[in-house]
mmCIF file with all atom_site columns, C-alpha atoms in Angstrom:
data_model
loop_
_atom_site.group_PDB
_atom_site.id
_atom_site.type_symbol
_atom_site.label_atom_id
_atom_site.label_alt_id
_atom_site.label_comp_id
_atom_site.label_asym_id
_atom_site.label_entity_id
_atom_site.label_seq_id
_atom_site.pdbx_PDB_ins_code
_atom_site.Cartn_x
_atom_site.Cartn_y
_atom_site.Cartn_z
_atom_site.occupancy
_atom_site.B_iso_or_equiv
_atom_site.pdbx_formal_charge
_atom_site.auth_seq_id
_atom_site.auth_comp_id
_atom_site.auth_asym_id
_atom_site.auth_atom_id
_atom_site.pdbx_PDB_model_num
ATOM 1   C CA . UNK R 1 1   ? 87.381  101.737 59.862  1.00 33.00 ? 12  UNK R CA 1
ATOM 2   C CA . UNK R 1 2   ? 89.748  100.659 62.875  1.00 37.00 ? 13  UNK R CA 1
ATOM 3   C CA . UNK R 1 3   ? 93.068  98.907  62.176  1.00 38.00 ? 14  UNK R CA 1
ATOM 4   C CA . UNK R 1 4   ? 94.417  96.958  64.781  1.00 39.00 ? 15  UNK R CA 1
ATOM 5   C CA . UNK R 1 5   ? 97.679  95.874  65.722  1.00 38.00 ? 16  UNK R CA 1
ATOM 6   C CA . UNK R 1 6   ? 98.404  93.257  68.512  1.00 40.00 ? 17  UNK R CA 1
ATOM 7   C CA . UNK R 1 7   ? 101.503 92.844  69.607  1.00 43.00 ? 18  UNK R CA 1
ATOM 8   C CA . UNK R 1 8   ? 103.856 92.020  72.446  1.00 43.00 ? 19  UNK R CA 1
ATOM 9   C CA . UNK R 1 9   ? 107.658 93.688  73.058  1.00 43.00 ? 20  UNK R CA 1
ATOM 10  C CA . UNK R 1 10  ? 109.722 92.484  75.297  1.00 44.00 ? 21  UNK R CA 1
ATOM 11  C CA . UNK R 1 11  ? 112.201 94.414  76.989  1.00 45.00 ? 22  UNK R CA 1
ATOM 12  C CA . UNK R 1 12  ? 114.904 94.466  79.636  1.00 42.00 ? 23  UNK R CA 1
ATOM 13  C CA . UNK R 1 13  ? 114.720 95.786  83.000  1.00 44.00 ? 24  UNK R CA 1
ATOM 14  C CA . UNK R 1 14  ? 115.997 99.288  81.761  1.00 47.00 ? 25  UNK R CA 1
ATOM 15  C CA . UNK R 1 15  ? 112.827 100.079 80.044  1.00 48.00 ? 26  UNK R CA 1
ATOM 16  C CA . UNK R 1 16  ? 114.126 101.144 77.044  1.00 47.00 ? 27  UNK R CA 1
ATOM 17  C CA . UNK R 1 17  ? 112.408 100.321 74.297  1.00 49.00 ? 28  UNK R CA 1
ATOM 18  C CA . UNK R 1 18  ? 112.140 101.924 70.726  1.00 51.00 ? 29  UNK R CA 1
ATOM 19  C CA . UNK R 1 19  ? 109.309 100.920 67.983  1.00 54.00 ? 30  UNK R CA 1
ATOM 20  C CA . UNK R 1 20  ? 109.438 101.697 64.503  1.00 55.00 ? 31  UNK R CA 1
ATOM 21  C CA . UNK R 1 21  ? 106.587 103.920 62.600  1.00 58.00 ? 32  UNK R CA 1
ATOM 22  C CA . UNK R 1 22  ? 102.943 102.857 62.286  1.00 59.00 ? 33  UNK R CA 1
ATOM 23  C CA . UNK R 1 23  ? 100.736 105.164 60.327  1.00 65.00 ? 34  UNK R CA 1
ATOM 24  C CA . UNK R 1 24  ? 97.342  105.528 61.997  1.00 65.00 ? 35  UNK R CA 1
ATOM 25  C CA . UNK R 1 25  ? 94.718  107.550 59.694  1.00 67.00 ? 36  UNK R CA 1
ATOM 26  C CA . UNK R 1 26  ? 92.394  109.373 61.382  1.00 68.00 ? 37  UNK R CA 1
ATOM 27  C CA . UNK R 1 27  ? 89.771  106.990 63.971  1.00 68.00 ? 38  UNK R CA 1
ATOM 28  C CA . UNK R 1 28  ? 91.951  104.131 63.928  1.00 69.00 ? 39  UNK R CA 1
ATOM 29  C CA . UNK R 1 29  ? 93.740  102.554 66.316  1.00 66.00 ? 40  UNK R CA 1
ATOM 30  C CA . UNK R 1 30  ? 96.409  100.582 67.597  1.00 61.00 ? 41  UNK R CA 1
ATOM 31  C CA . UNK R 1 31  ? 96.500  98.105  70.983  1.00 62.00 ? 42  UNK R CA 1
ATOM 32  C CA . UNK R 1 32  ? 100.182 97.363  71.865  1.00 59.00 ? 43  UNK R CA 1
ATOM 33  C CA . UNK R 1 33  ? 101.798 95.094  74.832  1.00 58.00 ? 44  UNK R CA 1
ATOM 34  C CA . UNK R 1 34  ? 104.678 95.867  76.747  1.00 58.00 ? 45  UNK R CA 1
ATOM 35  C CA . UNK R 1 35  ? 105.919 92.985  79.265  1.00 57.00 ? 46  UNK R CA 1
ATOM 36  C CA . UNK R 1 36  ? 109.156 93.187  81.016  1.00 56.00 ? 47  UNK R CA 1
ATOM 37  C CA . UNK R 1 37  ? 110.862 90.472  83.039  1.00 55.00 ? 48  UNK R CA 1
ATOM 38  C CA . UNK R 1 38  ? 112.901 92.319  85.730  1.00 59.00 ? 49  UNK R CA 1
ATOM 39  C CA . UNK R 1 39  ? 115.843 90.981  87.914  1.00 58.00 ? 50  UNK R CA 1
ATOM 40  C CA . UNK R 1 40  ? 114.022 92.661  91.448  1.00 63.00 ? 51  UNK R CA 1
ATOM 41  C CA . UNK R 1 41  ? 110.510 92.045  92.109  1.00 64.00 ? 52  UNK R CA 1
ATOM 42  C CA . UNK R 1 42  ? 108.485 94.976  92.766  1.00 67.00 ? 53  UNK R CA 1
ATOM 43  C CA . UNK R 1 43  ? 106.373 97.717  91.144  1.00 68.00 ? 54  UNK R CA 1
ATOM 44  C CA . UNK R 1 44  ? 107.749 99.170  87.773  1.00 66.00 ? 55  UNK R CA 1
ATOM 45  C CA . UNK R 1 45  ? 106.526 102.568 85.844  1.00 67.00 ? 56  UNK R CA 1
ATOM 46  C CA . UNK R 1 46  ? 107.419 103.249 82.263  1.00 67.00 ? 57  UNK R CA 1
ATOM 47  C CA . UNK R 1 47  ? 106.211 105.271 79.414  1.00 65.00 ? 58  UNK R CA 1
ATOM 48  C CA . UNK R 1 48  ? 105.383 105.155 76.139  1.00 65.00 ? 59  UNK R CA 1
ATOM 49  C CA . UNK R 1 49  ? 105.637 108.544 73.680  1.00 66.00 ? 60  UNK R CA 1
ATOM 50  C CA . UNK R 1 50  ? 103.784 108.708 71.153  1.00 68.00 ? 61  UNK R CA 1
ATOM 51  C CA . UNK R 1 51  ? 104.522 111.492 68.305  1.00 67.00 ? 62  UNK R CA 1
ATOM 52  C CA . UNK R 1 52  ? 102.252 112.978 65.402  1.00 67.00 ? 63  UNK R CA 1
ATOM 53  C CA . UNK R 1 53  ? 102.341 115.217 62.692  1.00 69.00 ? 64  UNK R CA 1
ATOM 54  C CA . UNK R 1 54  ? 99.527  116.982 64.338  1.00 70.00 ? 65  UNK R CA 1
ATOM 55  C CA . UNK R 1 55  ? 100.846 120.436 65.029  1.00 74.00 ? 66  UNK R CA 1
ATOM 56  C CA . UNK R 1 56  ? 98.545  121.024 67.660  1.00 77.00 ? 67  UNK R CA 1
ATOM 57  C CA . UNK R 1 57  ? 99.189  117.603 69.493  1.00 70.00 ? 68  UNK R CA 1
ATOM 58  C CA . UNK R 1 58  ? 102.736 116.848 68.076  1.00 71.00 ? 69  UNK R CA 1
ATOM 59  C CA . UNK R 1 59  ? 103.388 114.393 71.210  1.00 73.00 ? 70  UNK R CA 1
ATOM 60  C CA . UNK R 1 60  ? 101.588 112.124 73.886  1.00 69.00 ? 71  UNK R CA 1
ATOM 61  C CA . UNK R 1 61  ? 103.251 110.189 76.641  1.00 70.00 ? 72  UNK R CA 1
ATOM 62  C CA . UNK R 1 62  ? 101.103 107.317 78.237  1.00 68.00 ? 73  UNK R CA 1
ATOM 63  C CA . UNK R 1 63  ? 102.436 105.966 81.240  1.00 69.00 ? 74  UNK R CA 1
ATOM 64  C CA . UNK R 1 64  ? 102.531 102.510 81.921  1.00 68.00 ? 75  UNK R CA 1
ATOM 65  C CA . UNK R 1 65  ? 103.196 100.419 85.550  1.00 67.00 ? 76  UNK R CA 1
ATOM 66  C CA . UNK R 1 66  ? 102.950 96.922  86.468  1.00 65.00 ? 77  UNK R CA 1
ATOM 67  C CA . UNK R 1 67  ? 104.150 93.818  89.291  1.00 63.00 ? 78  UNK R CA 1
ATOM 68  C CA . UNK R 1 68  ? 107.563 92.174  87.871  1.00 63.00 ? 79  UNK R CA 1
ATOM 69  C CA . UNK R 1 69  ? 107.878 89.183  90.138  1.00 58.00 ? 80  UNK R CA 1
ATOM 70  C CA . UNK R 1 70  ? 111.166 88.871  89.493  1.00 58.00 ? 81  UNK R CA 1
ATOM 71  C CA . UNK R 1 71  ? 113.573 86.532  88.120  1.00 55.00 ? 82  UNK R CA 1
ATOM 72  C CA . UNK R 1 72  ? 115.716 86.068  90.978  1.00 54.00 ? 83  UNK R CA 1
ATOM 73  C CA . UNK R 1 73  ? 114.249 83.164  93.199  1.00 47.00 ? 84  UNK R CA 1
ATOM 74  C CA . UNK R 1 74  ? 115.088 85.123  96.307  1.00 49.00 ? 85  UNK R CA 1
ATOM 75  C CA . UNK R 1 75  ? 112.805 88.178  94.816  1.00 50.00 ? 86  UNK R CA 1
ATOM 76  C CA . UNK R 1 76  ? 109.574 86.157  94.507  1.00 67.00 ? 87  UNK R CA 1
ATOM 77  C CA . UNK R 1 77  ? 108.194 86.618  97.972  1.00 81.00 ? 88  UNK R CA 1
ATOM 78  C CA . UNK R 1 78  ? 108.869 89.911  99.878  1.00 85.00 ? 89  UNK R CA 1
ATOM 79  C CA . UNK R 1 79  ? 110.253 90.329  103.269 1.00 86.00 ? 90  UNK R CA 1
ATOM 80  C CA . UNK R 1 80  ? 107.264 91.820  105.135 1.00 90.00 ? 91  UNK R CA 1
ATOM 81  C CA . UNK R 1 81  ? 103.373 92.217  104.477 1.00 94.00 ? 92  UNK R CA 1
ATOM 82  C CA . UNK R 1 82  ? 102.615 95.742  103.760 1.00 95.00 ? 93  UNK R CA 1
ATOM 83  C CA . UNK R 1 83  ? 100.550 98.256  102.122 1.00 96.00 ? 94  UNK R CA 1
ATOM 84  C CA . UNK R 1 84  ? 102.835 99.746  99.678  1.00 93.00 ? 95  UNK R CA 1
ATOM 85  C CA . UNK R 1 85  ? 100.727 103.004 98.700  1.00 93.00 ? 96  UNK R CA 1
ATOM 86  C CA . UNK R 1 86  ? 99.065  103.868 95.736  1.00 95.00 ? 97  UNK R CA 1
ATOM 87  C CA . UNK R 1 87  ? 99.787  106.074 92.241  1.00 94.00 ? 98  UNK R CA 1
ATOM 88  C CA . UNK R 1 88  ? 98.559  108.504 90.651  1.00 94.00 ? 99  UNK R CA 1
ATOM 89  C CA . UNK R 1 89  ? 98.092  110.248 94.061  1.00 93.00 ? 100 UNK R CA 1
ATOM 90  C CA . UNK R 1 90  ? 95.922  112.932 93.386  1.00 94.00 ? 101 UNK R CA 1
ATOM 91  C CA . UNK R 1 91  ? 94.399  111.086 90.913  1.00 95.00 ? 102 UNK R CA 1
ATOM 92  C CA . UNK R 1 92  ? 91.298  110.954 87.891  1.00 93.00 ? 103 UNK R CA 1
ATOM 93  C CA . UNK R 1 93  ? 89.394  108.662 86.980  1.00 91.00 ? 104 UNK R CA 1
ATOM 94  C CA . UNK R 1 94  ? 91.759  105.962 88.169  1.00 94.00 ? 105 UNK R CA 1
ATOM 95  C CA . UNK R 1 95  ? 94.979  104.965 91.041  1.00 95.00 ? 106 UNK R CA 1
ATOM 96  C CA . UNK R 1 96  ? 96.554  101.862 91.402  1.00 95.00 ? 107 UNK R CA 1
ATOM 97  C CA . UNK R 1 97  ? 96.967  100.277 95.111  1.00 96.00 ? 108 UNK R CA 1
ATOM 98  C CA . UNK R 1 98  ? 100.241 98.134  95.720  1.00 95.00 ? 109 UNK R CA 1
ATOM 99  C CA . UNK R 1 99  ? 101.031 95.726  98.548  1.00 96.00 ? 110 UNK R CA 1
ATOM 100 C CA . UNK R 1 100 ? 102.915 93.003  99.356  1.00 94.00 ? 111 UNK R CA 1
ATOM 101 C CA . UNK R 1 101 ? 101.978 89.693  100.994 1.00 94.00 ? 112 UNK R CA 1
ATOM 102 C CA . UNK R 1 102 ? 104.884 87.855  102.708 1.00 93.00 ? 113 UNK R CA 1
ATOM 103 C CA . UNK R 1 103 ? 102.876 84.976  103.798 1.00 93.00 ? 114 UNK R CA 1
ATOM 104 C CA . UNK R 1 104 ? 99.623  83.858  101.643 1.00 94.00 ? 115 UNK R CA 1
ATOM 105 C CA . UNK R 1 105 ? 96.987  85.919  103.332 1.00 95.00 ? 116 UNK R CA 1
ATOM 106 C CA . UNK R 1 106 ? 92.789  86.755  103.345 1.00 97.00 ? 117 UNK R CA 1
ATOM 107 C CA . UNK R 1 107 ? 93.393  90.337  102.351 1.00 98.00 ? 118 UNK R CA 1
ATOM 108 C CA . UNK R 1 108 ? 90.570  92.796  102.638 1.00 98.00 ? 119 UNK R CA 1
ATOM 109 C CA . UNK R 1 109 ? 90.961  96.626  101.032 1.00 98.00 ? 120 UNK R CA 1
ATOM 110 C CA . UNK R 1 110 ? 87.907  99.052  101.433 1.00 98.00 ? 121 UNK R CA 1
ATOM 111 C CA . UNK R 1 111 ? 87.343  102.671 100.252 1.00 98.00 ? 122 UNK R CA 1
ATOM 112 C CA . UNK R 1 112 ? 86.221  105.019 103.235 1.00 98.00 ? 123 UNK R CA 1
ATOM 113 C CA . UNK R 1 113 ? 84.905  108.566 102.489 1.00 97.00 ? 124 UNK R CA 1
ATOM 114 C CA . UNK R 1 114 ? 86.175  111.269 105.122 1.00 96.00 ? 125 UNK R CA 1
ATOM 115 C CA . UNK R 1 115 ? 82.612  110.752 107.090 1.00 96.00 ? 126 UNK R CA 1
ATOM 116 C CA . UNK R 1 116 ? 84.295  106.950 107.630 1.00 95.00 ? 127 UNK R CA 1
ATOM 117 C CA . UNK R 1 117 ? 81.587  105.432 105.551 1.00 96.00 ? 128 UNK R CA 1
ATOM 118 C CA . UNK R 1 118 ? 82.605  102.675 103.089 1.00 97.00 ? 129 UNK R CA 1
ATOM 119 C CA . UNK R 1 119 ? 82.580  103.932 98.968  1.00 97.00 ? 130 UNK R CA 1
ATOM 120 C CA . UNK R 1 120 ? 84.108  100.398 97.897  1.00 97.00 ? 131 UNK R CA 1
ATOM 121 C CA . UNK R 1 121 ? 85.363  96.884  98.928  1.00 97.00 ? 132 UNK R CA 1
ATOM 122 C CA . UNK R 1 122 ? 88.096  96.046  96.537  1.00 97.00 ? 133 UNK R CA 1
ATOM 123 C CA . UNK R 1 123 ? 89.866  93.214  97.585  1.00 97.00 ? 134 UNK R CA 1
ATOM 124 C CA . UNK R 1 124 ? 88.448  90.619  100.267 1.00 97.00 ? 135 UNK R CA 1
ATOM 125 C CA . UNK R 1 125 ? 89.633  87.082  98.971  1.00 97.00 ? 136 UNK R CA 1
ATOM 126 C CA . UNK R 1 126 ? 92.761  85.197  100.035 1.00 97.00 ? 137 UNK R CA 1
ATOM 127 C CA . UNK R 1 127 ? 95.644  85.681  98.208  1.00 95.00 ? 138 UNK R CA 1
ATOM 128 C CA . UNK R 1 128 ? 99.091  84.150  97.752  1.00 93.00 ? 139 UNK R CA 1
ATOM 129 C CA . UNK R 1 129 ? 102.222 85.777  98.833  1.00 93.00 ? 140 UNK R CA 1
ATOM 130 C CA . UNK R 1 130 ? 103.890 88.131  96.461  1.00 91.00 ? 141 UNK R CA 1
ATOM 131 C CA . UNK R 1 131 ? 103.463 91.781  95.214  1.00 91.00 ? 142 UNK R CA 1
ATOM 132 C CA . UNK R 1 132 ? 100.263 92.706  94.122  1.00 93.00 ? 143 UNK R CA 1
ATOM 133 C CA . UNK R 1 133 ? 98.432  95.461  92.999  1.00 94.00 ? 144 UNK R CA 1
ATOM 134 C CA . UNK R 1 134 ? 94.167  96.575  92.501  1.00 96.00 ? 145 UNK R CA 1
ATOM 135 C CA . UNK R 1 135 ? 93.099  99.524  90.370  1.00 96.00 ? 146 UNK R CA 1
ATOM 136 C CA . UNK R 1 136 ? 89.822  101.651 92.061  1.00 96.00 ? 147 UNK R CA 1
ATOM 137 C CA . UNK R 1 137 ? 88.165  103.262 89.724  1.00 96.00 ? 148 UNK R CA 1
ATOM 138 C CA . UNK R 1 138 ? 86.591  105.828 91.483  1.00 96.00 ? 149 UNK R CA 1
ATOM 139 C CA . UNK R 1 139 ? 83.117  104.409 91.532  1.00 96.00 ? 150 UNK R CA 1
ATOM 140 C CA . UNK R 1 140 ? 81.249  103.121 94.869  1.00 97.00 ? 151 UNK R CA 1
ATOM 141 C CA . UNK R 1 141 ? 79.734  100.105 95.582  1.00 96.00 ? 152 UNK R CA 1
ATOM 142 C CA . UNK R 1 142 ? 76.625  100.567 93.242  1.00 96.00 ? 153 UNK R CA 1
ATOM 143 C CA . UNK R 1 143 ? 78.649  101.634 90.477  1.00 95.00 ? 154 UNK R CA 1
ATOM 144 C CA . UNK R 1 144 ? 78.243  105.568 90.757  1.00 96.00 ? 155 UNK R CA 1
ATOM 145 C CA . UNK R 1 145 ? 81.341  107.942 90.423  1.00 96.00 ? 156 UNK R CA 1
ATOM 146 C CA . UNK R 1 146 ? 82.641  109.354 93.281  1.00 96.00 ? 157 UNK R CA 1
ATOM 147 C CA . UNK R 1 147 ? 82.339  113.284 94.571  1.00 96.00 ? 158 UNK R CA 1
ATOM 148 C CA . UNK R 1 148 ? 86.499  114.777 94.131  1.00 96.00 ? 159 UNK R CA 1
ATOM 149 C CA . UNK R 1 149 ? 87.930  114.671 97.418  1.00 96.00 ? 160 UNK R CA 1
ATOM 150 C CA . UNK R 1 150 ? 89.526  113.080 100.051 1.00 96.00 ? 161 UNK R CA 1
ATOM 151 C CA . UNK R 1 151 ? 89.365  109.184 100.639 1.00 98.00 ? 162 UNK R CA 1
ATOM 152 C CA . UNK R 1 152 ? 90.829  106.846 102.358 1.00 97.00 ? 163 UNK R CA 1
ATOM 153 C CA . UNK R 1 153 ? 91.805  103.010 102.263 1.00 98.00 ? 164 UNK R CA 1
ATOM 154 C CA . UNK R 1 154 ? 92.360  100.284 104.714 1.00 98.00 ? 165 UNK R CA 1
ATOM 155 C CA . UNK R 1 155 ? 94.711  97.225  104.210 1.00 98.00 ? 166 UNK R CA 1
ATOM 156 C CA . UNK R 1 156 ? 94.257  94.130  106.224 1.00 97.00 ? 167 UNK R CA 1
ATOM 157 C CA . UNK R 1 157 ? 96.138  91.180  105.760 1.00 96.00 ? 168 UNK R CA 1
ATOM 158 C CA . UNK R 1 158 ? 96.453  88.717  108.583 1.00 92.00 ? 169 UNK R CA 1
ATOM 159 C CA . UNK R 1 159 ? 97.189  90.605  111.450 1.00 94.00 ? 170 UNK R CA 1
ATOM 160 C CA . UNK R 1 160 ? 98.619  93.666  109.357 1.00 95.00 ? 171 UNK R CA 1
ATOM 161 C CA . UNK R 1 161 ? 96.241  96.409  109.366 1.00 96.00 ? 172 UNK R CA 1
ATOM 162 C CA . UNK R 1 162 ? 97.277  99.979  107.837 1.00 97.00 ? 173 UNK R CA 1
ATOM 163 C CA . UNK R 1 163 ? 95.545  103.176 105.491 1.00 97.00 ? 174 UNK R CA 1
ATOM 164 C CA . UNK R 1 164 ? 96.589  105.683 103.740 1.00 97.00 ? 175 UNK R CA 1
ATOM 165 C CA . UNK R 1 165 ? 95.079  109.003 102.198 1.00 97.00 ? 176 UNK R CA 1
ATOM 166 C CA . UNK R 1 166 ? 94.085  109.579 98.387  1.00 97.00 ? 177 UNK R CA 1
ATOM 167 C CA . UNK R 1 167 ? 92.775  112.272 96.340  1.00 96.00 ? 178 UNK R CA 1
ATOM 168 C CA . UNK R 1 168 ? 90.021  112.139 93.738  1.00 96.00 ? 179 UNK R CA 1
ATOM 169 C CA . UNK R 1 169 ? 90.286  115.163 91.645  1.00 94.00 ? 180 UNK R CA 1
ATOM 170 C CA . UNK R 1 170 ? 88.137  116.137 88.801  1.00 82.00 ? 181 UNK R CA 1
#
């Protein structure tokens, strides 16, 4: 059967973070939280290792990101709107897009193939200002996975308009 485990650690902005032993039998699993409150605002990565006394797969590392607003009050909204980029860049089955929204904004994201026909609309709601982030999955419009190559994506907020490149690689 599965065995679940729900639980929430909180650590400082250094990341840090060490958990003591849960023993998983085979097919069961565990869902754990990590939440951070960070001094800066802005986008955070982090990783969690996992180890095993399988001798074959002795270790696995899943990496984690997320928005910290911040704690300082001068960190909450950023300086200028922007398209911040996006990670995993190549990427499979999934990338994360970050901007940030100095002013609250109707913010529109799309998904263009290299013919300049749209895959996906992402985003295209207003939003407050602040640092946020969308995941794209890699499907299209209608749901159907996306061909590995090159796409692209175009940010507009207000009167901020900018793209970048991405790679979907299976």
């Amino acid at each position: 059967g599965n065995a679940e485990l729900n639980g929430t650690i909180d650590v400082t902005e250094d990341f840090e973070i060490s958990v003591s032993e849960y023993s998983l039998a085979i097919g069961e699993n565990i869902d754990v939280t990590v939440s951070f409150t960070p001094e800066a605002a802005g986008e955070y990565t982090g990783s969690v290792a996992i180890t095993s006394n399988d001798t074959n797969n002795p270790e696995a590392t899943i990496t984690l990101s997320g928005t910290g607003n911040g704690s300082g009050a001068d960190d909450l909204i950023p300086m200028v709107t922007e398209l911040q980029g996006n990670y995993p860049n190549p990427f499979n089955p999934t990338t994360t897009i970050r901007y940030a929204l100095n002013t609250d904004e109707k913010v529109e994201i799309e998904i263009y193939n290299i013919k300049g026909q749209t895959v996906k609309t992402l985003v295209n709601e207003d939003q407050a200002a602040g640092y946020h982030s969308v995941v794209w999955n890699g499907k299209d419009n209608s749901n159907k996975q996306s061909a590995s190559g090159i796409y692209f994506y175009k940010f507009k907020a207000g009167n901020i308009v900018s793209m970048k490149k991405m790679i979907l690689l299976k």
